[in-house]
PDB file of C-alpha atoms in Angstrom:
ATOM      1  CA  MET A   1       0.000   0.000   0.000  1.00 67.00           C
ATOM      2  CA  ASN A   2       3.018   2.298  -0.172  1.00 86.00           C
ATOM      3  CA  SER A   3       2.038   3.504  -3.622  1.00 93.00           C
ATOM      4  CA  TYR A   4      -1.475   4.300  -2.439  1.00 94.00           C
ATOM      5  CA  ARG A   5      -0.140   6.289   0.507  1.00 94.00           C
ATOM      6  CA  GLU A   6       1.988   8.253  -1.954  1.00 96.00           C
ATOM      7  CA  ILE A   7      -1.160   8.984  -3.971  1.00 96.00           C
ATOM      8  CA  LEU A   8      -2.871  10.318  -0.821  1.00 96.00           C
ATOM      9  CA  HIS A   9       0.166  12.505  -0.139  1.00 96.00           C
ATOM     10  CA  LYS A  10       0.025  13.912  -3.659  1.00 97.00           C
ATOM     11  CA  LEU A  11      -3.660  14.673  -3.149  1.00 96.00           C
ATOM     12  CA  SER A  12      -2.794  16.513   0.070  1.00 96.00           C
ATOM     13  CA  VAL A  13      -0.180  18.609  -1.758  1.00 96.00           C
ATOM     14  CA  PHE A  14      -2.725  19.375  -4.485  1.00 97.00           C
ATOM     15  CA  THR A  15      -5.294  20.523  -1.913  1.00 96.00           C
ATOM     16  CA  ALA A  16      -2.754  22.769  -0.169  1.00 96.00           C
ATOM     17  CA  LYS A  17      -1.815  24.388  -3.475  1.00 97.00           C
ATOM     18  CA  TYR A  18      -5.500  24.756  -4.362  1.00 97.00           C
ATOM     19  CA  TYR A  19      -6.177  26.796  -1.223  1.00 97.00           C
ATOM     20  CA  THR A  20      -2.913  28.712  -1.573  1.00 97.00           C
ATOM     21  CA  ARG A  21      -4.122  29.967  -4.952  1.00 97.00           C
ATOM     22  CA  LEU A  22      -7.478  30.786  -3.394  1.00 96.00           C
ATOM     23  CA  LEU A  23      -5.707  32.745  -0.634  1.00 97.00           C
ATOM     24  CA  ILE A  24      -3.636  34.746  -3.141  1.00 96.00           C
ATOM     25  CA  LYS A  25      -6.796  35.652  -5.015  1.00 96.00           C
ATOM     26  CA  GLY A  26      -8.530  36.455  -1.738  1.00 96.00           C
ATOM     27  CA  VAL A  27      -5.830  38.878  -0.607  1.00 96.00           C
ATOM     28  CA  LEU A  28      -6.090  40.770  -3.898  1.00 96.00           C
ATOM     29  CA  LEU A  29      -9.886  40.896  -3.721  1.00 95.00           C
ATOM     30  CA  PHE A  30      -9.699  42.049  -0.102  1.00 96.00           C
ATOM     31  CA  LEU A  31      -7.419  44.915  -1.123  1.00 95.00           C
ATOM     32  CA  LEU A  32      -9.620  45.795  -4.103  1.00 95.00           C
ATOM     33  CA  PHE A  33     -12.959  45.793  -2.303  1.00 95.00           C
ATOM     34  CA  GLY A  34     -11.467  47.252   0.860  1.00 94.00           C
ATOM     35  CA  ILE A  35      -9.913  50.236  -0.916  1.00 94.00           C
ATOM     36  CA  LEU A  36     -12.998  50.889  -3.049  1.00 94.00           C
ATOM     37  CA  LEU A  37     -15.237  50.672   0.013  1.00 95.00           C
ATOM     38  CA  PHE A  38     -12.955  52.997   1.941  1.00 94.00           C
ATOM     39  CA  ILE A  39     -12.944  55.529  -0.886  1.00 94.00           C
ATOM     40  CA  GLY A  40     -16.722  55.297  -1.228  1.00 94.00           C
ATOM     41  CA  ILE A  41     -17.440  55.877   2.463  1.00 95.00           C
ATOM     42  CA  VAL A  42     -14.889  58.661   2.793  1.00 93.00           C
ATOM     43  CA  SER A  43     -16.375  60.282  -0.328  1.00 93.00           C
ATOM     44  CA  LEU A  44     -19.828  60.387   1.279  1.00 94.00           C
ATOM     45  CA  GLU A  45     -18.478  62.200   4.311  1.00 93.00           C
ATOM     46  CA  TYR A  46     -16.266  64.430   2.170  1.00 92.00           C
ATOM     47  CA  PHE A  47     -19.192  65.752   0.132  1.00 91.00           C
ATOM     48  CA  LEU A  48     -22.071  65.571   2.640  1.00 90.00           C
ATOM     49  CA  TRP A  49     -20.501  66.536   5.995  1.00 90.00           C
ATOM     50  CA  MET A  50     -22.838  64.265   7.933  1.00 91.00           C
ATOM     51  CA  GLY A  51     -23.796  64.618  11.564  1.00 91.00           C
ATOM     52  CA  THR A  52     -22.658  62.302  14.349  1.00 92.00           C
ATOM     53  CA  SER A  53     -25.401  59.734  13.629  1.00 93.00           C
ATOM     54  CA  GLY A  54     -24.594  59.613   9.924  1.00 94.00           C
ATOM     55  CA  ARG A  55     -20.862  59.255  10.601  1.00 95.00           C
ATOM     56  CA  LEU A  56     -21.576  56.480  13.122  1.00 95.00           C
ATOM     57  CA  ILE A  57     -23.478  54.570  10.428  1.00 96.00           C
ATOM     58  CA  LEU A  58     -20.589  55.074   7.985  1.00 96.00           C
ATOM     59  CA  PHE A  59     -18.079  53.900  10.587  1.00 96.00           C
ATOM     60  CA  LEU A  60     -20.067  50.759  11.428  1.00 97.00           C
ATOM     61  CA  LEU A  61     -20.579  50.056   7.721  1.00 96.00           C
ATOM     62  CA  LEU A  62     -16.860  50.393   7.060  1.00 95.00           C
ATOM     63  CA  VAL A  63     -15.807  48.156   9.956  1.00 96.00           C
ATOM     64  CA  GLY A  64     -18.504  45.568   9.264  1.00 97.00           C
ATOM     65  CA  ALA A  65     -17.810  45.361   5.542  1.00 96.00           C
ATOM     66  CA  ILE A  66     -14.040  45.151   6.029  1.00 96.00           C
ATOM     67  CA  ALA A  67     -14.511  42.380   8.590  1.00 97.00           C
ATOM     68  CA  PHE A  68     -16.870  40.489   6.274  1.00 97.00           C
ATOM     69  CA  ILE A  69     -14.612  40.541   3.222  1.00 96.00           C
ATOM     70  CA  GLY A  70     -11.604  39.783   5.436  1.00 97.00           C
ATOM     71  CA  VAL A  71     -13.266  36.628   6.754  1.00 97.00           C
ATOM     72  CA  LYS A  72     -14.588  35.636   3.322  1.00 96.00           C
ATOM     73  CA  TYR A  73     -11.445  36.157   1.273  1.00 96.00           C
ATOM     74  CA  ILE A  74      -8.594  35.669   3.764  1.00 96.00           C
ATOM     75  CA  VAL A  75      -9.582  33.956   7.008  1.00 97.00           C
ATOM     76  CA  THR A  76     -11.669  31.204   5.397  1.00 96.00           C
ATOM     77  CA  PRO A  77      -8.971  30.124   2.879  1.00 95.00           C
ATOM     78  CA  VAL A  78      -6.399  30.159   5.710  1.00 96.00           C
ATOM     79  CA  PHE A  79      -8.624  27.838   7.754  1.00 96.00           C
ATOM     80  CA  TYR A  80      -8.903  25.495   4.777  1.00 95.00           C
ATOM     81  CA  LEU A  81      -5.185  25.699   4.029  1.00 94.00           C
ATOM     82  CA  PHE A  82      -4.140  24.730   7.555  1.00 93.00           C
ATOM     83  CA  LYS A  83      -6.979  22.196   7.839  1.00 90.00           C
ATOM     84  CA  LEU A  84      -8.661  24.074  10.675  1.00 93.00           C
ATOM     85  CA  LYS A  85     -11.862  23.702   8.675  1.00 93.00           C
ATOM     86  CA  LYS A  86     -12.891  20.844   6.426  1.00 92.00           C
ATOM     87  CA  GLY A  87     -12.391  21.718   2.781  1.00 92.00           C
ATOM     88  CA  ILE A  88     -12.729  19.688  -0.387  1.00 95.00           C
ATOM     89  CA  SER A  89     -12.581  15.940   0.021  1.00 95.00           C
ATOM     90  CA  THR A  90     -10.066  13.684  -1.687  1.00 96.00           C
ATOM     91  CA  LYS A  91     -12.789  12.592  -4.109  1.00 96.00           C
ATOM     92  CA  GLU A  92     -13.641  16.182  -5.000  1.00 96.00           C
ATOM     93  CA  ALA A  93      -9.946  16.851  -5.505  1.00 97.00           C
ATOM     94  CA  SER A  94      -9.671  13.778  -7.720  1.00 96.00           C
ATOM     95  CA  LEU A  95     -12.446  15.091  -9.971  1.00 96.00           C
ATOM     96  CA  LEU A  96     -10.621  18.417 -10.363  1.00 96.00           C
ATOM     97  CA  ILE A  97      -7.415  16.582 -11.186  1.00 97.00           C
ATOM     98  CA  GLY A  98      -9.214  14.311 -13.634  1.00 96.00           C
ATOM     99  CA  ARG A  99     -10.593  17.321 -15.505  1.00 95.00           C
ATOM    100  CA  HIS A 100      -7.103  18.792 -15.812  1.00 94.00           C
ATOM    101  CA  PHE A 101      -5.403  15.534 -16.831  1.00 95.00           C
ATOM    102  CA  PRO A 102      -7.483  13.774 -19.516  1.00 94.00           C
ATOM    103  CA  GLU A 103      -5.133  10.801 -19.156  1.00 95.00           C
ATOM    104  CA  ILE A 104      -6.329  10.347 -15.587  1.00 95.00           C
ATOM    105  CA  GLY A 105     -10.025  10.959 -16.097  1.00 95.00           C
ATOM    106  CA  ASP A 106     -12.003   8.965 -13.523  1.00 95.00           C
ATOM    107  CA  ARG A 107      -9.167   6.606 -12.696  1.00 96.00           C
ATOM    108  CA  LEU A 108      -8.146   8.457  -9.541  1.00 97.00           C
ATOM    109  CA  PHE A 109     -11.744   8.767  -8.356  1.00 96.00           C
ATOM    110  CA  ASN A 110     -12.333   5.061  -8.957  1.00 96.00           C
ATOM    111  CA  LEU A 111      -9.146   4.229  -7.032  1.00 96.00           C
ATOM    112  CA  LEU A 112     -10.384   6.171  -3.998  1.00 96.00           C
ATOM    113  CA  GLU A 113     -13.729   4.417  -4.149  1.00 95.00           C
ATOM    114  CA  LEU A 114     -12.005   1.057  -4.424  1.00 93.00           C
ATOM    115  CA  ALA A 115      -9.877   1.836  -1.378  1.00 93.00           C
ATOM    116  CA  GLU A 116     -13.049   2.491   0.655  1.00 91.00           C
ATOM    117  CA  ASP A 117     -14.162  -1.117   0.204  1.00 88.00           C
ATOM    118  CA  THR A 118     -14.174  -2.720   3.645  1.00 84.00           C
ATOM    119  CA  ASN A 119     -13.426  -6.139   2.169  1.00 82.00           C
ATOM    120  CA  LYS A 120      -9.643  -5.843   2.108  1.00 77.00           C
ATOM    121  CA  SER A 121      -8.878  -9.064   0.293  1.00 87.00           C
ATOM    122  CA  GLU A 122      -5.449  -9.743  -1.171  1.00 89.00           C
ATOM    123  CA  LEU A 123      -6.878  -9.344  -4.656  1.00 90.00           C
ATOM    124  CA  LEU A 124      -8.360  -5.946  -3.735  1.00 91.00           C
ATOM    125  CA  LEU A 125      -5.112  -4.740  -2.154  1.00 90.00           C
ATOM    126  CA  ALA A 126      -3.159  -5.858  -5.195  1.00 92.00           C
ATOM    127  CA  SER A 127      -5.573  -3.987  -7.476  1.00 93.00           C
ATOM    128  CA  ILE A 128      -5.248  -0.820  -5.384  1.00 93.00           C
ATOM    129  CA  GLU A 129      -1.468  -1.039  -5.458  1.00 94.00           C
ATOM    130  CA  GLN A 130      -1.374  -1.603  -9.221  1.00 95.00           C
ATOM    131  CA  ARG A 131      -3.718   1.304  -9.936  1.00 95.00           C
ATOM    132  CA  SER A 132      -1.686   3.510  -7.630  1.00 95.00           C
ATOM    133  CA  ASN A 133       1.498   2.599  -9.460  1.00 95.00           C
ATOM    134  CA  ASN A 134      -0.123   3.537 -12.763  1.00 95.00           C
ATOM    135  CA  LEU A 135      -0.880   7.031 -11.384  1.00 96.00           C
ATOM    136  CA  GLN A 136       2.584   7.600  -9.929  1.00 94.00           C
ATOM    137  CA  PRO A 137       4.004   9.466 -12.979  1.00 94.00           C
ATOM    138  CA  PHE A 138       1.482  12.295 -12.496  1.00 95.00           C
ATOM    139  CA  THR A 139       2.169  15.292 -10.258  1.00 95.00           C
ATOM    140  CA  PHE A 140      -1.309  16.294  -9.185  1.00 96.00           C
ATOM    141  CA  ALA A 141      -0.227  19.717  -7.947  1.00 96.00           C
ATOM    142  CA  ASN A 142       0.592  20.701 -11.538  1.00 96.00           C
ATOM    143  CA  ALA A 143      -3.155  20.969 -12.100  1.00 95.00           C
ATOM    144  CA  ILE A 144      -3.024  24.211 -10.071  1.00 96.00           C
ATOM    145  CA  ARG A 145      -1.276  27.339 -11.363  1.00 94.00           C
ATOM    146  CA  LEU A 146      -0.629  29.885  -8.628  1.00 93.00           C
ATOM    147  CA  LYS A 147      -0.362  32.702 -11.161  1.00 93.00           C
ATOM    148  CA  ASP A 148      -4.059  32.225 -11.913  1.00 93.00           C
ATOM    149  CA  GLY A 149      -4.707  33.698  -8.493  1.00 92.00           C
ATOM    150  CA  LEU A 150      -3.016  36.924  -9.600  1.00 93.00           C
ATOM    151  CA  ARG A 151      -5.551  37.659 -12.331  1.00 91.00           C
ATOM    152  CA  SER A 152      -7.536  39.899  -9.988  1.00 90.00           C
ATOM    153  CA  ALA A 153      -4.508  42.201  -9.622  1.00 92.00           C
ATOM    154  CA  LYS A 154      -5.484  44.045 -12.809  1.00 92.00           C
ATOM    155  CA  TYR A 155      -8.610  45.390 -11.114  1.00 92.00           C
ATOM    156  CA  LEU A 156      -6.469  47.237  -8.565  1.00 92.00           C
ATOM    157  CA  VAL A 157      -5.799  49.755 -11.327  1.00 93.00           C
ATOM    158  CA  ALA A 158      -9.235  51.315 -10.669  1.00 92.00           C
ATOM    159  CA  PRO A 159      -8.566  52.529  -7.087  1.00 91.00           C
ATOM    160  CA  ILE A 160      -5.027  53.558  -8.060  1.00 91.00           C
ATOM    161  CA  VAL A 161      -6.440  55.754 -10.843  1.00 93.00           C
ATOM    162  CA  ILE A 162      -8.955  57.298  -8.423  1.00 91.00           C
ATOM    163  CA  LEU A 163      -6.220  58.114  -5.919  1.00 89.00           C
ATOM    164  CA  GLY A 164      -4.078  59.487  -8.734  1.00 91.00           C
ATOM    165  CA  ILE A 165      -6.858  61.843  -9.802  1.00 92.00           C
ATOM    166  CA  LEU A 166      -7.294  63.058  -6.218  1.00 88.00           C
ATOM    167  CA  TRP A 167      -3.561  63.626  -5.899  1.00 90.00           C
ATOM    168  CA  ALA A 168      -3.417  65.528  -9.194  1.00 92.00           C
ATOM    169  CA  SER A 169      -6.345  67.720  -8.135  1.00 89.00           C
ATOM    170  CA  GLY A 170      -4.581  68.695  -4.917  1.00 86.00           C
ATOM    171  CA  ASN A 171      -7.505  67.453  -2.779  1.00 84.00           C
ATOM    172  CA  LEU A 172      -5.893  64.259  -1.522  1.00 85.00           C
ATOM    173  CA  LYS A 173      -5.136  65.605   1.964  1.00 86.00           C
ATOM    174  CA  SER A 174      -8.557  67.176   2.493  1.00 86.00           C
ATOM    175  CA  PHE A 175     -10.254  64.096   1.045  1.00 87.00           C
ATOM    176  CA  PHE A 176      -8.606  61.766   3.525  1.00 86.00           C
ATOM    177  CA  GLY A 177      -9.173  64.313   6.259  1.00 85.00           C
ATOM    178  CA  SER A 178     -12.835  63.285   6.126  1.00 91.00           C
ATOM    179  CA  TYR A 179     -11.728  59.825   7.274  1.00 91.00           C
ATOM    180  CA  GLU A 180     -10.818  61.341  10.636  1.00 91.00           C
ATOM    181  CA  ARG A 181     -14.353  62.652  10.937  1.00 93.00           C
ATOM    182  CA  VAL A 182     -15.740  59.178  10.258  1.00 94.00           C
ATOM    183  CA  VAL A 183     -13.486  57.569  12.877  1.00 92.00           C
ATOM    184  CA  ASN A 184     -14.209  60.330  15.414  1.00 92.00           C
ATOM    185  CA  TYR A 185     -17.924  60.107  14.705  1.00 90.00           C
ATOM    186  CA  ASP A 186     -18.913  61.361  18.167  1.00 90.00           C
ATOM    187  CA  MET A 187     -17.168  64.710  17.731  1.00 89.00           C
ATOM    188  CA  ALA A 188     -18.878  67.761  16.275  1.00 83.00           C
ATOM    189  CA  TYR A 189     -17.373  69.251  13.126  1.00 83.00           C
ATOM    190  CA  LEU A 190     -18.360  72.399  11.283  1.00 76.00           C
ATOM    191  CA  PRO A 191     -18.069  72.454   7.490  1.00 75.00           C
ATOM    192  CA  PRO A 192     -15.800  75.187   6.107  1.00 68.00           C
ATOM    193  CA  ALA A 193     -17.444  78.479   5.182  1.00 64.00           C
ATOM    194  CA  PRO A 194     -18.340  78.837   1.501  1.00 65.00           C
ATOM    195  CA  PHE A 195     -16.281  82.044   1.432  1.00 59.00           C
ATOM    196  CA  LYS A 196     -13.112  83.460   2.970  1.00 67.00           C
ATOM    197  CA  PHE A 197     -11.767  86.914   3.710  1.00 60.00           C
ATOM    198  CA  VAL A 198      -8.562  88.024   2.020  1.00 67.00           C
ATOM    199  CA  LEU A 199      -6.779  90.948   3.677  1.00 63.00           C
ATOM    200  CA  LEU A 200      -5.296  93.106   0.916  1.00 64.00           C
ATOM    201  CA  ASN A 201      -3.869  95.894   3.094  1.00 62.00           C
ATOM    202  CA  ARG A 202      -1.317  94.184   5.277  1.00 64.00           C
ATOM    203  CA  THR A 203      -0.082  97.451   6.831  1.00 65.00           C
ATOM    204  CA  MET A 204      -3.530  98.201   8.286  1.00 60.00           C
ATOM    205  CA  ASN A 205      -3.156 101.859   7.227  1.00 63.00           C
ATOM    206  CA  ALA A 206      -6.040 103.925   5.855  1.00 59.00           C
ATOM    207  CA  LEU A 207      -6.388 107.392   4.374  1.00 58.00           C
ATOM    208  CA  GLU A 208      -8.055 109.989   6.606  1.00 61.00           C
ATOM    209  CA  SER A 209     -10.876 111.814   4.864  1.00 54.00           C
TER     210      SER A 209
END
């Protein structure tokens, strides 16, 4: 049964690589959605100058949404990767591998089903060992390409462009200043006056009539 144990090890390596790719994709999606959400919420406060109740809602929305996408795209794949939570089974993994390697097809799945037979006769054990030997040349982990997880990186261009526009307009500092108002939602802030006084006579001298 040494060959069969090697097959199970290869399946374990495949599963680890599968969730590693999922984690890479998740980190990129977390950054994408997190930045866009941050910009969206800060934009609302920047343009509307909400009161304390409105800023509290924005703050809770920001924290809640960040926590949700963090759990969905990062924490969950980490749990699967380190087997803290049950992920795909060996049979499910075998189907994924079979779709990638036409030469394998259902052979790996059938091997796993055969190994579950409680009647461990010598003929059955010999069949399992022979089928396992036939699958030895395949590296199951090659069915997963880690670079596929990087495809979402192209979408990060959108928030970078938005930040670039803000920087070019000279409003980047004031824009992110509204983030402080969201965080300090219980403090009162007054919006800037729509006008300002410019003192033209710096000497404070005037002609006597």
